mmCIF file of C-alpha atoms in Angstrom:
data_model
loop_
_atom_site.group_PDB
_atom_site.id
_atom_site.type_symbol
_atom_site.label_atom_id
_atom_site.label_comp_id
_atom_site.label_asym_id
_atom_site.label_seq_id
_atom_site.Cartn_x
_atom_site.Cartn_y
_atom_site.Cartn_z
ATOM 1 C CA ALA A 90 8.579 8.841 -15.464
ATOM 2 C CA GLN A 91 6.797 8.754 -12.146
ATOM 3 C CA SER A 92 8.723 7.010 -9.417
ATOM 4 C CA VAL A 93 9.477 6.879 -5.734
ATOM 5 C CA THR A 94 12.917 6.137 -4.347
ATOM 6 C CA GLN A 95 13.648 5.001 -0.845
ATOM 7 C CA PRO A 96 17.453 4.838 -0.774
ATOM 8 C CA ASP A 97 17.722 2.900 2.466
ATOM 9 C CA ILE A 98 16.667 -0.725 2.226
ATOM 10 C CA HIS A 99 17.387 -1.506 5.852
ATOM 11 C CA ILE A 100 17.964 0.747 8.857
ATOM 12 C CA THR A 101 18.855 -0.282 12.373
ATOM 13 C CA VAL A 102 18.513 2.068 15.326
ATOM 14 C CA SER A 103 18.600 1.770 19.088
ATOM 15 C CA GLU A 104 15.427 2.273 21.039
ATOM 16 C CA GLY A 105 15.126 5.921 22.039
ATOM 17 C CA ALA A 106 17.258 7.163 19.168
ATOM 18 C CA SER A 107 15.961 9.512 16.524
ATOM 19 C CA LEU A 108 14.942 8.259 13.100
ATOM 20 C CA GLU A 109 14.815 9.651 9.593
ATOM 21 C CA LEU A 110 13.661 7.607 6.611
ATOM 22 C CA ARG A 111 14.355 9.113 3.240
ATOM 23 C CA CYS A 112 11.980 9.375 0.314
ATOM 24 C CA ASN A 113 12.517 11.070 -3.030
ATOM 25 C CA TYR A 114 9.979 11.212 -5.809
ATOM 26 C CA SER A 115 9.652 12.047 -9.455
ATOM 27 C CA TYR A 116 6.211 13.214 -10.456
ATOM 28 C CA GLY A 117 4.896 15.419 -13.237
ATOM 29 C CA ALA A 118 2.206 17.242 -11.299
ATOM 30 C CA THR A 119 1.778 18.391 -7.731
ATOM 31 C CA PRO A 120 1.829 15.120 -5.858
ATOM 32 C CA TYR A 121 -0.107 13.704 -3.003
ATOM 33 C CA LEU A 122 2.457 12.099 -0.689
ATOM 34 C CA PHE A 123 1.998 9.328 1.843
ATOM 35 C CA TRP A 124 3.873 7.234 4.341
ATOM 36 C CA TYR A 125 2.551 3.799 5.238
ATOM 37 C CA VAL A 126 3.754 1.234 7.747
ATOM 38 C CA GLN A 127 3.435 -2.523 7.289
ATOM 39 C CA SER A 128 3.987 -5.063 10.020
ATOM 40 C CA PRO A 129 4.956 -8.600 8.951
ATOM 41 C CA GLY A 130 2.112 -10.347 7.150
ATOM 42 C CA GLN A 131 -0.177 -7.391 7.615
ATOM 43 C CA GLY A 132 -1.739 -4.755 5.445
ATOM 44 C CA LEU A 133 -0.728 -1.129 5.305
ATOM 45 C CA GLN A 134 -1.525 1.523 7.853
ATOM 46 C CA LEU A 135 -1.406 5.175 6.922
ATOM 47 C CA LEU A 136 1.021 7.160 9.069
ATOM 48 C CA LEU A 137 0.557 10.549 7.466
ATOM 49 C CA LYS A 138 -0.175 12.313 4.213
ATOM 50 C CA TYR A 139 0.536 15.602 2.501
ATOM 51 C CA PHE A 140 -1.791 17.226 0.020
ATOM 52 C CA SER A 141 -1.107 20.943 0.400
ATOM 53 C CA GLY A 142 -0.490 23.647 2.979
ATOM 54 C CA ASP A 143 1.984 23.365 5.807
ATOM 55 C CA THR A 144 4.945 21.363 4.566
ATOM 56 C CA LEU A 145 5.574 19.790 7.967
ATOM 57 C CA VAL A 146 2.973 17.109 8.503
ATOM 58 C CA GLN A 147 2.192 15.412 11.771
ATOM 59 C CA GLY A 148 1.037 11.823 11.772
ATOM 60 C CA ILE A 149 0.126 9.027 14.115
ATOM 61 C CA LYS A 150 2.479 7.290 16.544
ATOM 62 C CA GLY A 151 4.637 10.394 16.902
ATOM 63 C CA PHE A 152 5.793 10.470 13.278
ATOM 64 C CA GLU A 153 6.186 13.566 11.161
ATOM 65 C CA ALA A 154 7.315 14.254 7.618
ATOM 66 C CA GLU A 155 8.493 17.324 5.769
ATOM 67 C CA PHE A 156 7.718 18.044 2.135
ATOM 68 C CA LYS A 157 10.565 19.822 0.354
ATOM 69 C CA ARG A 158 9.559 20.665 -3.177
ATOM 70 C CA SER A 159 13.029 21.908 -4.157
ATOM 71 C CA GLN A 160 14.527 18.550 -3.210
ATOM 72 C CA SER A 161 11.571 16.409 -4.310
ATOM 73 C CA SER A 162 11.705 14.794 -0.910
ATOM 74 C CA PHE A 163 9.281 13.722 1.765
ATOM 75 C CA ASN A 164 11.378 12.327 4.598
ATOM 76 C CA LEU A 165 9.792 10.649 7.598
ATOM 77 C CA ARG A 166 11.083 11.432 11.090
ATOM 78 C CA LYS A 167 10.533 10.403 14.662
ATOM 79 C CA PRO A 168 12.453 11.930 17.587
ATOM 80 C CA SER A 169 12.520 8.784 19.735
ATOM 81 C CA VAL A 170 11.969 5.313 18.334
ATOM 82 C CA HIS A 171 10.147 2.594 20.247
ATOM 83 C CA TRP A 172 10.698 -1.141 19.813
ATOM 84 C CA SER A 173 7.148 -1.412 18.448
ATOM 85 C CA ASP A 174 8.127 0.798 15.508
ATOM 86 C CA ALA A 175 10.050 -2.071 13.934
ATOM 87 C CA ALA A 176 8.316 -2.674 10.603
ATOM 88 C CA GLU A 177 8.491 -1.946 6.889
ATOM 89 C CA TYR A 178 7.869 1.641 5.856
ATOM 90 C CA PHE A 179 6.640 2.654 2.436
ATOM 91 C CA CYS A 180 6.580 6.058 0.855
ATOM 92 C CA ALA A 181 3.982 6.566 -1.876
ATOM 93 C CA VAL A 182 2.976 9.253 -4.352
ATOM 94 C CA GLY A 183 -0.096 9.794 -6.455
ATOM 95 C CA HIS A 184 -2.348 12.309 -8.134
ATOM 96 C CA ASN A 185 -4.887 11.561 -5.431
ATOM 97 C CA THR A 186 -5.345 8.715 -3.008
ATOM 98 C CA ASP A 187 -6.248 6.155 -5.594
ATOM 99 C CA LYS A 188 -3.539 4.844 -7.883
ATOM 100 C CA LEU A 189 -0.477 5.054 -5.736
ATOM 101 C CA ILE A 190 3.129 4.501 -6.734
ATOM 102 C CA PHE A 191 5.092 2.957 -3.919
ATOM 103 C CA GLY A 192 8.761 3.006 -3.102
ATOM 104 C CA THR A 193 10.584 -0.234 -2.445
ATOM 105 C CA GLY A 194 10.310 0.193 1.288
ATOM 106 C CA THR A 195 12.684 0.576 4.205
ATOM 107 C CA ARG A 196 12.872 -2.110 6.835
ATOM 108 C CA LEU A 197 13.384 -0.665 10.291
ATOM 109 C CA GLN A 198 14.965 -2.744 12.993
ATOM 110 C CA VAL A 199 15.047 -1.484 16.571
ATOM 111 C CA PHE A 200 17.516 -2.744 19.147
ATOM 112 C CA PRO A 201 16.817 -2.447 22.883
ATOM 113 C CA GLY B 182 -11.981 4.868 10.940
ATOM 114 C CA ALA B 183 -13.002 3.062 7.802
ATOM 115 C CA VAL B 184 -12.253 -0.643 7.624
ATOM 116 C CA VAL B 185 -11.393 -2.778 4.634
ATOM 117 C CA SER B 186 -11.499 -6.513 5.164
ATOM 118 C CA GLN B 187 -9.857 -9.133 2.988
ATOM 119 C CA HIS B 188 -10.639 -12.818 3.019
ATOM 120 C CA PRO B 189 -8.923 -15.202 3.250
ATOM 121 C CA SER B 190 -5.777 -13.935 4.932
ATOM 122 C CA ARG B 191 -3.860 -17.002 3.813
ATOM 123 C CA VAL B 192 -4.548 -19.605 1.186
ATOM 124 C CA ILE B 193 -2.618 -22.536 -0.204
ATOM 125 C CA CYS B 194 -3.793 -24.063 -3.445
ATOM 126 C CA LYS B 195 -2.645 -26.635 -5.934
ATOM 127 C CA SER B 196 -1.194 -25.597 -9.252
ATOM 128 C CA GLY B 197 -3.903 -25.327 -11.890
ATOM 129 C CA THR B 198 -6.743 -24.468 -9.539
ATOM 130 C CA SER B 199 -8.443 -21.090 -9.102
ATOM 131 C CA VAL B 200 -8.532 -18.962 -5.980
ATOM 132 C CA LYS B 201 -10.937 -16.159 -5.120
ATOM 133 C CA ILE B 202 -9.973 -13.309 -2.799
ATOM 134 C CA GLU B 203 -12.598 -10.965 -1.396
ATOM 135 C CA CYS B 204 -12.185 -7.330 -0.471
ATOM 136 C CA ARG B 205 -14.957 -5.676 1.507
ATOM 137 C CA SER B 206 -15.435 -2.144 2.727
ATOM 138 C CA LEU B 207 -17.194 -2.710 6.029
ATOM 139 C CA ASP B 208 -18.516 0.702 6.962
ATOM 140 C CA PHE B 209 -18.372 2.773 3.820
ATOM 141 C CA GLN B 210 -19.167 2.559 0.137
ATOM 142 C CA ALA B 211 -16.439 2.345 -2.448
ATOM 143 C CA THR B 212 -17.170 2.839 -6.132
ATOM 144 C CA THR B 213 -13.531 2.124 -6.833
ATOM 145 C CA MET B 214 -11.188 -0.398 -5.286
ATOM 146 C CA PHE B 215 -7.608 -1.227 -6.136
ATOM 147 C CA TRP B 216 -5.688 -4.472 -6.205
ATOM 148 C CA TYR B 217 -1.958 -4.530 -5.505
ATOM 149 C CA ARG B 218 0.556 -7.325 -5.547
ATOM 150 C CA GLN B 219 3.634 -7.531 -3.398
ATOM 151 C CA PHE B 220 6.489 -9.947 -4.016
ATOM 152 C CA PRO B 221 8.746 -10.877 -1.088
ATOM 153 C CA LYS B 222 10.971 -8.006 -0.033
ATOM 154 C CA GLN B 223 9.600 -5.804 -2.783
ATOM 155 C CA SER B 224 7.146 -2.981 -3.003
ATOM 156 C CA LEU B 225 3.490 -2.990 -3.893
ATOM 157 C CA MET B 226 2.632 -2.889 -7.548
ATOM 158 C CA LEU B 227 -0.790 -1.837 -8.735
ATOM 159 C CA MET B 228 -2.446 -4.612 -10.712
ATOM 160 C CA ALA B 229 -5.836 -3.178 -11.541
ATOM 161 C CA THR B 230 -8.548 -0.721 -10.681
ATOM 162 C CA SER B 231 -11.873 -2.286 -9.853
ATOM 163 C CA ASN B 232 -14.926 -0.231 -10.820
ATOM 164 C CA GLU B 233 -18.356 -0.961 -9.392
ATOM 165 C CA GLY B 234 -20.704 -2.141 -12.110
ATOM 166 C CA SER B 235 -18.172 -2.016 -14.917
ATOM 167 C CA LYS B 236 -15.025 -3.693 -16.166
ATOM 168 C CA ALA B 237 -11.800 -3.422 -14.288
ATOM 169 C CA THR B 238 -8.901 -1.425 -15.651
ATOM 170 C CA TYR B 239 -5.674 -3.409 -15.714
ATOM 171 C CA GLU B 240 -2.149 -2.070 -15.522
ATOM 172 C CA GLN B 241 0.275 -2.821 -18.291
ATOM 173 C CA GLY B 242 1.625 -6.343 -18.116
ATOM 174 C CA VAL B 243 -1.162 -7.761 -15.964
ATOM 175 C CA GLU B 244 -3.087 -10.589 -17.609
ATOM 176 C CA LYS B 245 -6.777 -9.788 -17.363
ATOM 177 C CA ASP B 246 -7.783 -13.348 -18.207
ATOM 178 C CA LYS B 247 -5.672 -14.687 -15.392
ATOM 179 C CA PHE B 248 -6.631 -12.154 -12.744
ATOM 180 C CA LEU B 249 -10.390 -11.794 -12.954
ATOM 181 C CA ILE B 250 -11.863 -8.867 -11.052
ATOM 182 C CA ASN B 251 -15.510 -8.409 -10.225
ATOM 183 C CA HIS B 252 -16.945 -5.403 -8.374
ATOM 184 C CA ALA B 253 -20.585 -6.364 -8.063
ATOM 185 C CA SER B 254 -21.556 -4.002 -5.260
ATOM 186 C CA LEU B 255 -20.388 -0.824 -3.576
ATOM 187 C CA THR B 256 -18.824 -2.817 -0.760
ATOM 188 C CA LEU B 257 -17.322 -5.877 -2.432
ATOM 189 C CA SER B 258 -14.655 -6.543 -5.009
ATOM 190 C CA THR B 259 -13.245 -9.978 -5.767
ATOM 191 C CA LEU B 260 -9.995 -11.040 -7.385
ATOM 192 C CA THR B 261 -9.881 -14.544 -8.847
ATOM 193 C CA VAL B 262 -6.520 -15.997 -9.758
ATOM 194 C CA THR B 263 -7.332 -18.527 -12.441
ATOM 195 C CA SER B 264 -5.236 -21.598 -13.193
ATOM 196 C CA ALA B 265 -2.773 -20.578 -10.522
ATOM 197 C CA HIS B 266 0.898 -21.443 -10.856
ATOM 198 C CA PRO B 267 3.735 -21.223 -8.336
ATOM 199 C CA GLU B 268 4.896 -17.913 -9.830
ATOM 200 C CA ASP B 269 1.534 -16.433 -8.796
ATOM 201 C CA SER B 270 2.465 -16.956 -5.156
ATOM 202 C CA SER B 271 2.495 -13.512 -3.661
ATOM 203 C CA PHE B 272 0.876 -11.138 -1.189
ATOM 204 C CA TYR B 273 -2.235 -9.512 -2.620
ATOM 205 C CA ILE B 274 -3.634 -6.345 -1.041
ATOM 206 C CA CYS B 275 -6.696 -4.324 -1.887
ATOM 207 C CA SER B 276 -7.507 -0.744 -1.078
ATOM 208 C CA ALA B 277 -10.661 1.323 -1.217
ATOM 209 C CA ARG B 278 -11.539 4.977 -0.968
ATOM 210 C CA ASP B 279 -14.682 6.244 0.700
ATOM 211 C CA SER B 280 -16.926 7.436 -2.131
ATOM 212 C CA ARG B 281 -18.469 10.214 -0.106
ATOM 213 C CA ALA B 282 -17.512 13.700 -1.162
ATOM 214 C CA GLY B 283 -14.300 14.741 0.480
ATOM 215 C CA GLY B 284 -12.992 11.255 1.138
ATOM 216 C CA THR B 285 -9.246 11.613 0.715
ATOM 217 C CA GLU B 286 -7.780 8.489 2.222
ATOM 218 C CA ALA B 287 -7.445 5.036 0.713
ATOM 219 C CA PHE B 288 -7.822 2.262 3.249
ATOM 220 C CA PHE B 289 -5.989 -0.995 2.828
ATOM 221 C CA GLY B 290 -7.070 -4.504 3.632
ATOM 222 C CA GLN B 291 -4.834 -6.759 5.692
ATOM 223 C CA GLY B 292 -3.737 -8.663 2.622
ATOM 224 C CA THR B 293 -3.940 -12.247 1.401
ATOM 225 C CA ARG B 294 -0.900 -14.450 1.176
ATOM 226 C CA LEU B 295 -1.316 -16.881 -1.683
ATOM 227 C CA THR B 296 0.917 -19.922 -1.953
ATOM 228 C CA VAL B 297 0.592 -22.132 -5.006
ATOM 229 C CA VAL B 298 2.135 -25.591 -4.646
#
């Protein structure tokens, strides 16, 4: 079955600390992988995506993610978190960009 | 970048009434749009695929007679929640992909929070 798992429901970090949000997927074919960010009451903004090629993907707002096929993972990282990064983060997988399967999300809290 | 606009952003309605939510692609054409539903503290679940000029395709477990979808033009899809009940209260989000060749990103609207009282 196709699925996305985000093991961490809630993560708290101090401003300036590094961040890694985990994402594991189960998908029958070569997946398209995405990370989205959602601020309270808002829609989703695409942070980055992986289709093929270089497995280390750079996104907006200083985020990056690494696709590891052997581990079926696509973890999101940021070297130094800012208070404005506090939000809900969703990992998603699909055959293309259309019908996406989302993880349950990770809520990031940032302390000053 | 491409913009998808949803309207209204918030709506409160009485139980038994119907509510229409609009999803517009403002600066691109979208032959296909998608409607998702998000319960509090949960992830987004795909409800249906909206196809311009044809019937929508619903995911398993979604009542097509309750959630009416119309995609009358290349820039507009509407979701109507008919005879709404409190359990329909949720956050509804649409997405659309630019139909031009090579368009590889789905853009999301800002969502509509529906509260049925």
